[in-house]
């Protein structure tokens, strides 16, 4: 029975992952910024007669991270698996997306993961075992998307973070996995900041936003990503990078087989930049 800490559990991948581990009878600590948002998780837990503990945790706040991780360690004595899932998405062209908006995104998507890792890793290292799962995106394996640079850059950073960390902690028996989902039906596009007003790139930004939202809403079941997370966490032979979803595999393969010019041509067609 593993002790599992998961961030961003109010919806989407985090909620589904908490349920997936709980069904295995693991000790699940589902965290979220605001415990008042735990309604969907609580309803699912009650319906399936599962055991999941919820805990407030804001990954952008070092004191919140220390308090939450400290509480779990006090109760459980250890953390076996960390799932770094909390994430946000803000869109806007480079010229117009505010630096503060981009910084806030990185605080959650990148530095939030680092804070959690730094909080749980000493115990894992001392015990000589543990698994850290960083949830990224296929965007972290692809050339940048117009008007989505901040999100894509944060996911590239999560991938590089995972690569570096995996080599650093291998000697201590700790494993690292970077999950890279394609499009799945989550609330990520609805929870992002509104597009910048009065932007000279408004047509492009709206086109990309509509395209992204349509793909997310028609995407797969987040439970598929949750199952991939559980499987990777329990598979000692798992590679660091784990794409999830047919679209993720196809896009990553296509990007690796195309020249820069070929990919740019496809991108312009998809995002309405031809002409």
PDB file of C-alpha atoms in Angstrom:
ATOM      1  CA  UNK A   1       0.000   0.000   0.000  1.00  0.00           C
ATOM      2  CA  UNK A   2       1.678   3.163  -1.257  1.00  0.00           C
ATOM      3  CA  UNK A   3       1.327   6.634   0.235  1.00  0.00           C
ATOM      4  CA  UNK A   4       0.474   8.911  -2.686  1.00  0.00           C
ATOM      5  CA  UNK A   5       0.330  12.715  -2.752  1.00  0.00           C
ATOM      6  CA  UNK A   6      -1.364  14.313  -5.763  1.00  0.00           C
ATOM      7  CA  UNK A   7      -1.662  18.026  -6.542  1.00  0.00           C
ATOM      8  CA  UNK A   8      -4.505  19.694  -8.423  1.00  0.00           C
ATOM      9  CA  UNK A   9      -7.235  17.192  -7.549  1.00  0.00           C
ATOM     10  CA  UNK A  10     -10.371  19.321  -7.846  1.00  0.00           C
ATOM     11  CA  UNK A  11     -10.976  18.150 -11.423  1.00  0.00           C
ATOM     12  CA  UNK A  12      -9.478  16.549 -14.522  1.00  0.00           C
ATOM     13  CA  UNK A  13      -6.361  14.415 -14.322  1.00  0.00           C
ATOM     14  CA  UNK A  14      -5.841  15.021 -10.610  1.00  0.00           C
ATOM     15  CA  UNK A  15      -9.332  13.912  -9.637  1.00  0.00           C
ATOM     16  CA  UNK A  16      -9.162  10.850 -11.891  1.00  0.00           C
ATOM     17  CA  UNK A  17      -5.706   9.938 -10.590  1.00  0.00           C
ATOM     18  CA  UNK A  18      -6.816  10.163  -6.959  1.00  0.00           C
ATOM     19  CA  UNK A  19      -9.656   7.753  -7.710  1.00  0.00           C
ATOM     20  CA  UNK A  20      -7.391   5.394  -9.671  1.00  0.00           C
ATOM     21  CA  UNK A  21      -4.901   5.049  -6.806  1.00  0.00           C
ATOM     22  CA  UNK A  22      -7.707   4.782  -4.244  1.00  0.00           C
ATOM     23  CA  UNK A  23      -9.249   1.881  -6.148  1.00  0.00           C
ATOM     24  CA  UNK A  24      -5.969   0.047  -5.560  1.00  0.00           C
ATOM     25  CA  UNK A  25      -6.395   0.728  -1.832  1.00  0.00           C
ATOM     26  CA  UNK A  26      -3.343   2.983  -1.761  1.00  0.00           C
ATOM     27  CA  UNK A  27      -3.214   5.760   0.840  1.00  0.00           C
ATOM     28  CA  UNK A  28      -4.226   8.782  -1.240  1.00  0.00           C
ATOM     29  CA  UNK A  29      -3.765  12.413  -0.241  1.00  0.00           C
ATOM     30  CA  UNK A  30      -5.631  14.539  -2.777  1.00  0.00           C
ATOM     31  CA  UNK A  31      -4.586  18.169  -2.544  1.00  0.00           C
ATOM     32  CA  UNK A  32      -5.985  21.319  -4.079  1.00  0.00           C
ATOM     33  CA  UNK A  33      -5.714  25.061  -3.611  1.00  0.00           C
ATOM     34  CA  UNK A  34      -9.247  25.400  -2.223  1.00  0.00           C
ATOM     35  CA  UNK A  35     -10.816  22.436  -0.388  1.00  0.00           C
ATOM     36  CA  UNK A  36     -14.242  23.907  -1.190  1.00  0.00           C
ATOM     37  CA  UNK A  37     -13.632  22.685  -4.753  1.00  0.00           C
ATOM     38  CA  UNK A  38     -13.532  19.039  -3.654  1.00  0.00           C
ATOM     39  CA  UNK A  39     -17.224  18.432  -4.350  1.00  0.00           C
ATOM     40  CA  UNK A  40     -16.821  16.266  -7.455  1.00  0.00           C
ATOM     41  CA  UNK A  41     -14.042  14.241  -5.864  1.00  0.00           C
ATOM     42  CA  UNK A  42     -15.974  13.752  -2.634  1.00  0.00           C
ATOM     43  CA  UNK A  43     -19.062  12.613  -4.532  1.00  0.00           C
ATOM     44  CA  UNK A  44     -17.077  10.049  -6.527  1.00  0.00           C
ATOM     45  CA  UNK A  45     -15.292   8.788  -3.411  1.00  0.00           C
ATOM     46  CA  UNK A  46     -18.592   8.356  -1.596  1.00  0.00           C
ATOM     47  CA  UNK A  47     -20.262   6.646  -4.558  1.00  0.00           C
ATOM     48  CA  UNK A  48     -17.455   4.080  -4.846  1.00  0.00           C
ATOM     49  CA  UNK A  49     -16.888   3.708  -1.095  1.00  0.00           C
ATOM     50  CA  UNK A  50     -13.239   4.703  -1.423  1.00  0.00           C
ATOM     51  CA  UNK A  51     -10.846   6.294   1.057  1.00  0.00           C
ATOM     52  CA  UNK A  52      -9.213   9.561   0.010  1.00  0.00           C
ATOM     53  CA  UNK A  53      -7.879  12.255   2.325  1.00  0.00           C
ATOM     54  CA  UNK A  54      -8.093  15.843   1.082  1.00  0.00           C
ATOM     55  CA  UNK A  55      -5.708  18.606   2.022  1.00  0.00           C
ATOM     56  CA  UNK A  56      -5.344  22.303   1.095  1.00  0.00           C
ATOM     57  CA  UNK A  57      -2.159  22.954  -0.851  1.00  0.00           C
ATOM     58  CA  UNK A  58      -1.141  25.889  -3.036  1.00  0.00           C
ATOM     59  CA  UNK A  59       1.923  24.867  -5.041  1.00  0.00           C
ATOM     60  CA  UNK A  60       2.827  28.528  -5.610  1.00  0.00           C
ATOM     61  CA  UNK A  61       3.224  29.083  -1.853  1.00  0.00           C
ATOM     62  CA  UNK A  62       6.275  27.573  -0.202  1.00  0.00           C
ATOM     63  CA  UNK A  63       4.738  27.684   3.271  1.00  0.00           C
ATOM     64  CA  UNK A  64       1.623  25.894   2.019  1.00  0.00           C
ATOM     65  CA  UNK A  65       3.753  23.191   0.407  1.00  0.00           C
ATOM     66  CA  UNK A  66       5.810  22.691   3.572  1.00  0.00           C
ATOM     67  CA  UNK A  67       2.701  22.531   5.753  1.00  0.00           C
ATOM     68  CA  UNK A  68       0.897  20.010   3.553  1.00  0.00           C
ATOM     69  CA  UNK A  69       3.878  17.729   3.006  1.00  0.00           C
ATOM     70  CA  UNK A  70       4.790  17.981   6.686  1.00  0.00           C
ATOM     71  CA  UNK A  71       1.275  16.938   7.672  1.00  0.00           C
ATOM     72  CA  UNK A  72       1.338  13.883   5.408  1.00  0.00           C
ATOM     73  CA  UNK A  73       4.747  12.856   6.744  1.00  0.00           C
ATOM     74  CA  UNK A  74       3.545  13.303  10.313  1.00  0.00           C
ATOM     75  CA  UNK A  75       0.523  11.070   9.691  1.00  0.00           C
ATOM     76  CA  UNK A  76       2.021   8.494   7.327  1.00  0.00           C
ATOM     77  CA  UNK A  77       5.726   8.579   8.080  1.00  0.00           C
ATOM     78  CA  UNK A  78       6.631   8.578   4.387  1.00  0.00           C
ATOM     79  CA  UNK A  79       5.565   9.565   0.874  1.00  0.00           C
ATOM     80  CA  UNK A  80       6.049   6.871  -1.769  1.00  0.00           C
ATOM     81  CA  UNK A  81       4.618   8.603  -4.835  1.00  0.00           C
ATOM     82  CA  UNK A  82       4.303  12.284  -5.717  1.00  0.00           C
ATOM     83  CA  UNK A  83       2.086  13.191  -8.664  1.00  0.00           C
ATOM     84  CA  UNK A  84       2.833  16.773  -9.707  1.00  0.00           C
ATOM     85  CA  UNK A  85      -0.389  17.482 -11.575  1.00  0.00           C
ATOM     86  CA  UNK A  86      -1.430  21.057 -10.717  1.00  0.00           C
ATOM     87  CA  UNK A  87      -1.347  23.231 -13.815  1.00  0.00           C
ATOM     88  CA  UNK A  88      -2.861  26.252 -15.542  1.00  0.00           C
ATOM     89  CA  UNK A  89      -3.015  27.534 -19.128  1.00  0.00           C
ATOM     90  CA  UNK A  90      -2.958  31.176 -20.253  1.00  0.00           C
ATOM     91  CA  UNK A  91      -3.021  32.119 -23.931  1.00  0.00           C
ATOM     92  CA  UNK A  92      -1.849  35.212 -25.786  1.00  0.00           C
ATOM     93  CA  UNK A  93       0.756  36.289 -28.321  1.00  0.00           C
ATOM     94  CA  UNK A  94       4.253  37.047 -27.065  1.00  0.00           C
ATOM     95  CA  UNK A  95       3.805  40.797 -27.534  1.00  0.00           C
ATOM     96  CA  UNK A  96       0.615  41.040 -25.501  1.00  0.00           C
ATOM     97  CA  UNK A  97       0.505  38.332 -22.827  1.00  0.00           C
ATOM     98  CA  UNK A  98       1.590  40.114 -19.672  1.00  0.00           C
ATOM     99  CA  UNK A  99       4.857  39.104 -18.058  1.00  0.00           C
ATOM    100  CA  UNK A 100       3.033  38.760 -14.736  1.00  0.00           C
ATOM    101  CA  UNK A 101       0.521  36.377 -16.323  1.00  0.00           C
ATOM    102  CA  UNK A 102       3.355  34.310 -17.776  1.00  0.00           C
ATOM    103  CA  UNK A 103       5.213  34.389 -14.460  1.00  0.00           C
ATOM    104  CA  UNK A 104       2.106  33.207 -12.599  1.00  0.00           C
ATOM    105  CA  UNK A 105       1.732  30.328 -15.047  1.00  0.00           C
ATOM    106  CA  UNK A 106       5.342  29.272 -14.489  1.00  0.00           C
ATOM    107  CA  UNK A 107       4.866  29.551 -10.720  1.00  0.00           C
ATOM    108  CA  UNK A 108       2.282  26.770 -10.953  1.00  0.00           C
ATOM    109  CA  UNK A 109       3.444  24.660 -13.894  1.00  0.00           C
ATOM    110  CA  UNK A 110       7.189  24.696 -13.231  1.00  0.00           C
ATOM    111  CA  UNK A 111       8.203  26.148  -9.875  1.00  0.00           C
ATOM    112  CA  UNK A 112       5.213  24.490  -8.228  1.00  0.00           C
ATOM    113  CA  UNK A 113       6.583  21.146  -9.345  1.00  0.00           C
ATOM    114  CA  UNK A 114      10.033  22.097  -8.071  1.00  0.00           C
ATOM    115  CA  UNK A 115       8.648  23.110  -4.664  1.00  0.00           C
ATOM    116  CA  UNK A 116       6.860  19.795  -4.296  1.00  0.00           C
ATOM    117  CA  UNK A 117       9.913  17.821  -5.402  1.00  0.00           C
ATOM    118  CA  UNK A 118      12.175  19.643  -2.971  1.00  0.00           C
ATOM    119  CA  UNK A 119       9.711  18.953  -0.155  1.00  0.00           C
ATOM    120  CA  UNK A 120       9.312  15.196  -0.704  1.00  0.00           C
ATOM    121  CA  UNK A 121      12.699  14.228  -2.115  1.00  0.00           C
ATOM    122  CA  UNK A 122      14.785  14.224   1.088  1.00  0.00           C
ATOM    123  CA  UNK A 123      12.618  11.479   2.578  1.00  0.00           C
ATOM    124  CA  UNK A 124      12.623   9.435  -0.617  1.00  0.00           C
ATOM    125  CA  UNK A 125      16.381   9.774  -0.957  1.00  0.00           C
ATOM    126  CA  UNK A 126      17.009   8.724   2.630  1.00  0.00           C
ATOM    127  CA  UNK A 127      14.772   5.653   2.267  1.00  0.00           C
ATOM    128  CA  UNK A 128      16.294   4.734  -1.090  1.00  0.00           C
ATOM    129  CA  UNK A 129      12.973   4.558  -2.930  1.00  0.00           C
ATOM    130  CA  UNK A 130      10.149   6.661  -4.307  1.00  0.00           C
ATOM    131  CA  UNK A 131       8.511   7.813  -7.523  1.00  0.00           C
ATOM    132  CA  UNK A 132       7.996  11.363  -8.762  1.00  0.00           C
ATOM    133  CA  UNK A 133       5.489  11.783 -11.589  1.00  0.00           C
ATOM    134  CA  UNK A 134       5.478  15.155 -13.340  1.00  0.00           C
ATOM    135  CA  UNK A 135       2.413  15.767 -15.499  1.00  0.00           C
ATOM    136  CA  UNK A 136       3.439  17.655 -18.626  1.00  0.00           C
ATOM    137  CA  UNK A 137       1.794  17.660 -22.075  1.00  0.00           C
ATOM    138  CA  UNK A 138       2.509  16.680 -25.638  1.00  0.00           C
ATOM    139  CA  UNK A 139       3.073  20.445 -26.037  1.00  0.00           C
ATOM    140  CA  UNK A 140       6.338  19.885 -24.200  1.00  0.00           C
ATOM    141  CA  UNK A 141       7.586  17.665 -27.017  1.00  0.00           C
ATOM    142  CA  UNK A 142       6.440  19.803 -29.962  1.00  0.00           C
ATOM    143  CA  UNK A 143       7.566  23.074 -31.550  1.00  0.00           C
ATOM    144  CA  UNK A 144       5.824  26.080 -30.042  1.00  0.00           C
ATOM    145  CA  UNK A 145       2.213  26.922 -30.816  1.00  0.00           C
ATOM    146  CA  UNK A 146       1.312  30.507 -31.822  1.00  0.00           C
ATOM    147  CA  UNK A 147      -0.441  32.364 -28.993  1.00  0.00           C
ATOM    148  CA  UNK A 148       0.244  29.464 -26.622  1.00  0.00           C
ATOM    149  CA  UNK A 149       3.921  30.054 -25.993  1.00  0.00           C
ATOM    150  CA  UNK A 150       3.789  30.383 -22.199  1.00  0.00           C
ATOM    151  CA  UNK A 151       1.971  27.099 -21.636  1.00  0.00           C
ATOM    152  CA  UNK A 152       4.139  25.250 -24.166  1.00  0.00           C
ATOM    153  CA  UNK A 153       7.327  26.701 -22.690  1.00  0.00           C
ATOM    154  CA  UNK A 154       6.284  25.611 -19.206  1.00  0.00           C
ATOM    155  CA  UNK A 155       5.710  22.071 -20.444  1.00  0.00           C
ATOM    156  CA  UNK A 156       9.089  21.995 -22.199  1.00  0.00           C
ATOM    157  CA  UNK A 157      10.541  23.094 -18.863  1.00  0.00           C
ATOM    158  CA  UNK A 158       8.722  20.269 -17.061  1.00  0.00           C
ATOM    159  CA  UNK A 159      10.239  17.787 -19.498  1.00  0.00           C
ATOM    160  CA  UNK A 160      13.754  19.126 -19.012  1.00  0.00           C
ATOM    161  CA  UNK A 161      13.236  19.202 -15.256  1.00  0.00           C
ATOM    162  CA  UNK A 162      12.215  15.545 -15.372  1.00  0.00           C
ATOM    163  CA  UNK A 163      15.248  14.565 -17.466  1.00  0.00           C
ATOM    164  CA  UNK A 164      17.676  16.288 -15.112  1.00  0.00           C
ATOM    165  CA  UNK A 165      15.983  15.009 -11.977  1.00  0.00           C
ATOM    166  CA  UNK A 166      15.868  11.423 -13.231  1.00  0.00           C
ATOM    167  CA  UNK A 167      19.641  11.330 -13.637  1.00  0.00           C
ATOM    168  CA  UNK A 168      20.271  13.069 -10.321  1.00  0.00           C
ATOM    169  CA  UNK A 169      18.159  10.730  -8.194  1.00  0.00           C
ATOM    170  CA  UNK A 170      18.696   7.415  -9.955  1.00  0.00           C
ATOM    171  CA  UNK A 171      21.646   6.709  -7.641  1.00  0.00           C
ATOM    172  CA  UNK A 172      19.286   6.959  -4.647  1.00  0.00           C
ATOM    173  CA  UNK A 173      16.688   4.518  -5.966  1.00  0.00           C
ATOM    174  CA  UNK A 174      14.154   7.221  -6.846  1.00  0.00           C
ATOM    175  CA  UNK A 175      12.384   7.105 -10.216  1.00  0.00           C
ATOM    176  CA  UNK A 176      11.030  10.003 -12.284  1.00  0.00           C
ATOM    177  CA  UNK A 177       8.282   9.868 -14.898  1.00  0.00           C
ATOM    178  CA  UNK A 178       7.069  12.678 -17.158  1.00  0.00           C
ATOM    179  CA  UNK A 179       3.504  12.061 -18.392  1.00  0.00           C
ATOM    180  CA  UNK A 180       2.722  13.782 -21.718  1.00  0.00           C
ATOM    181  CA  UNK A 181      -1.010  13.644 -22.491  1.00  0.00           C
ATOM    182  CA  UNK A 182      -2.619  14.682 -25.736  1.00  0.00           C
ATOM    183  CA  UNK A 183      -6.060  16.281 -25.750  1.00  0.00           C
ATOM    184  CA  UNK A 184      -8.370  15.133 -22.971  1.00  0.00           C
ATOM    185  CA  UNK A 185     -11.722  16.438 -21.767  1.00  0.00           C
ATOM    186  CA  UNK A 186     -10.623  18.589 -18.833  1.00  0.00           C
ATOM    187  CA  UNK A 187     -11.400  22.135 -17.724  1.00  0.00           C
ATOM    188  CA  UNK A 188      -7.929  23.485 -18.513  1.00  0.00           C
ATOM    189  CA  UNK A 189      -9.035  25.773 -21.362  1.00  0.00           C
ATOM    190  CA  UNK A 190     -11.990  27.129 -19.379  1.00  0.00           C
ATOM    191  CA  UNK A 191      -9.904  27.984 -16.321  1.00  0.00           C
ATOM    192  CA  UNK A 192      -7.249  30.009 -18.143  1.00  0.00           C
ATOM    193  CA  UNK A 193      -7.054  33.803 -18.142  1.00  0.00           C
ATOM    194  CA  UNK A 194      -9.230  35.630 -20.711  1.00  0.00           C
ATOM    195  CA  UNK A 195      -7.435  36.501 -23.928  1.00  0.00           C
ATOM    196  CA  UNK A 196      -5.655  39.879 -23.808  1.00  0.00           C
ATOM    197  CA  UNK A 197      -8.112  42.656 -24.784  1.00  0.00           C
ATOM    198  CA  UNK A 198      -7.601  44.857 -27.845  1.00  0.00           C
ATOM    199  CA  UNK A 199      -4.805  42.649 -29.147  1.00  0.00           C
ATOM    200  CA  UNK A 200      -3.442  43.183 -32.675  1.00  0.00           C
ATOM    201  CA  UNK A 201      -3.268  39.367 -32.790  1.00  0.00           C
ATOM    202  CA  UNK A 202      -6.923  38.943 -31.815  1.00  0.00           C
ATOM    203  CA  UNK A 203      -7.946  36.898 -34.871  1.00  0.00           C
ATOM    204  CA  UNK A 204      -5.024  34.492 -34.425  1.00  0.00           C
ATOM    205  CA  UNK A 205      -5.533  34.198 -30.667  1.00  0.00           C
ATOM    206  CA  UNK A 206      -9.242  33.503 -31.044  1.00  0.00           C
ATOM    207  CA  UNK A 207      -8.621  30.960 -33.814  1.00  0.00           C
ATOM    208  CA  UNK A 208      -6.061  29.071 -31.732  1.00  0.00           C
ATOM    209  CA  UNK A 209      -8.216  29.299 -28.586  1.00  0.00           C
ATOM    210  CA  UNK A 210     -11.256  27.891 -30.402  1.00  0.00           C
ATOM    211  CA  UNK A 211      -9.138  25.121 -31.945  1.00  0.00           C
ATOM    212  CA  UNK A 212      -7.650  24.205 -28.571  1.00  0.00           C
ATOM    213  CA  UNK A 213     -10.997  24.278 -26.777  1.00  0.00           C
ATOM    214  CA  UNK A 214     -12.684  22.128 -29.430  1.00  0.00           C
ATOM    215  CA  UNK A 215      -9.928  19.516 -29.216  1.00  0.00           C
ATOM    216  CA  UNK A 216     -10.026  19.470 -25.424  1.00  0.00           C
ATOM    217  CA  UNK A 217     -13.810  19.149 -25.282  1.00  0.00           C
ATOM    218  CA  UNK A 218     -13.775  16.287 -27.812  1.00  0.00           C
ATOM    219  CA  UNK A 219     -10.762  14.683 -26.166  1.00  0.00           C
ATOM    220  CA  UNK A 220     -10.495  11.407 -24.327  1.00  0.00           C
ATOM    221  CA  UNK A 221     -11.479  10.433 -20.817  1.00  0.00           C
ATOM    222  CA  UNK A 222      -9.040  11.778 -18.182  1.00  0.00           C
ATOM    223  CA  UNK A 223      -9.258   8.336 -16.566  1.00  0.00           C
ATOM    224  CA  UNK A 224      -7.009   7.082 -19.379  1.00  0.00           C
ATOM    225  CA  UNK A 225      -4.266   9.447 -18.236  1.00  0.00           C
ATOM    226  CA  UNK A 226      -4.858   8.461 -14.621  1.00  0.00           C
ATOM    227  CA  UNK A 227      -4.375   4.803 -15.492  1.00  0.00           C
ATOM    228  CA  UNK A 228      -1.145   5.659 -17.324  1.00  0.00           C
ATOM    229  CA  UNK A 229       0.101   7.508 -14.244  1.00  0.00           C
ATOM    230  CA  UNK A 230      -0.702   4.576 -11.959  1.00  0.00           C
ATOM    231  CA  UNK A 231       0.906   2.116 -14.373  1.00  0.00           C
ATOM    232  CA  UNK A 232       4.100   4.161 -14.726  1.00  0.00           C
ATOM    233  CA  UNK A 233       4.345   4.699 -10.974  1.00  0.00           C
ATOM    234  CA  UNK A 234       4.245   0.935 -10.466  1.00  0.00           C
ATOM    235  CA  UNK A 235       6.498  -0.078 -13.372  1.00  0.00           C
ATOM    236  CA  UNK A 236      10.184   0.014 -12.507  1.00  0.00           C
ATOM    237  CA  UNK A 237      11.018  -0.262 -16.217  1.00  0.00           C
ATOM    238  CA  UNK A 238       8.960   2.773 -17.253  1.00  0.00           C
ATOM    239  CA  UNK A 239      10.836   5.293 -19.396  1.00  0.00           C
ATOM    240  CA  UNK A 240      11.040   8.861 -18.173  1.00  0.00           C
ATOM    241  CA  UNK A 241       8.850  10.231 -20.973  1.00  0.00           C
ATOM    242  CA  UNK A 242       5.404   8.625 -21.332  1.00  0.00           C
ATOM    243  CA  UNK A 243       3.119  10.077 -24.037  1.00  0.00           C
ATOM    244  CA  UNK A 244      -0.555   9.260 -23.473  1.00  0.00           C
ATOM    245  CA  UNK A 245      -3.180   9.208 -26.216  1.00  0.00           C
ATOM    246  CA  UNK A 246      -3.088   8.407 -29.911  1.00  0.00           C
ATOM    247  CA  UNK A 247      -2.876  12.101 -30.804  1.00  0.00           C
ATOM    248  CA  UNK A 248       0.154  12.606 -28.559  1.00  0.00           C
ATOM    249  CA  UNK A 249       1.997   9.653 -30.092  1.00  0.00           C
ATOM    250  CA  UNK A 250       1.127  10.787 -33.628  1.00  0.00           C
ATOM    251  CA  UNK A 251       2.086  14.426 -33.083  1.00  0.00           C
ATOM    252  CA  UNK A 252       5.387  13.617 -31.366  1.00  0.00           C
ATOM    253  CA  UNK A 253       6.295  11.137 -34.088  1.00  0.00           C
ATOM    254  CA  UNK A 254       5.354  13.610 -36.826  1.00  0.00           C
ATOM    255  CA  UNK A 255       7.395  16.400 -35.255  1.00  0.00           C
ATOM    256  CA  UNK A 256      10.444  14.162 -34.982  1.00  0.00           C
ATOM    257  CA  UNK A 257      10.197  13.118 -38.633  1.00  0.00           C
ATOM    258  CA  UNK A 258       9.602  16.560 -40.184  1.00  0.00           C
ATOM    259  CA  UNK A 259      12.023  19.328 -40.977  1.00  0.00           C
ATOM    260  CA  UNK A 260      11.501  22.674 -39.289  1.00  0.00           C
ATOM    261  CA  UNK A 261      10.074  24.062 -42.528  1.00  0.00           C
ATOM    262  CA  UNK A 262       7.657  21.152 -42.948  1.00  0.00           C
ATOM    263  CA  UNK A 263       6.344  21.486 -39.409  1.00  0.00           C
ATOM    264  CA  UNK A 264       5.953  25.259 -39.817  1.00  0.00           C
ATOM    265  CA  UNK A 265       3.904  24.735 -42.980  1.00  0.00           C
ATOM    266  CA  UNK A 266       1.562  22.332 -41.196  1.00  0.00           C
ATOM    267  CA  UNK A 267       1.303  24.699 -38.228  1.00  0.00           C
ATOM    268  CA  UNK A 268       0.354  27.656 -40.423  1.00  0.00           C
ATOM    269  CA  UNK A 269      -2.389  25.618 -42.052  1.00  0.00           C
ATOM    270  CA  UNK A 270      -3.796  24.404 -38.741  1.00  0.00           C
ATOM    271  CA  UNK A 271      -3.764  27.842 -37.124  1.00  0.00           C
ATOM    272  CA  UNK A 272      -5.059  29.801 -40.112  1.00  0.00           C
ATOM    273  CA  UNK A 273      -1.803  31.594 -40.867  1.00  0.00           C
ATOM    274  CA  UNK A 274      -1.589  30.730 -44.549  1.00  0.00           C
ATOM    275  CA  UNK A 275      -1.624  33.458 -47.111  1.00  0.00           C
TER     276      UNK A 275
END
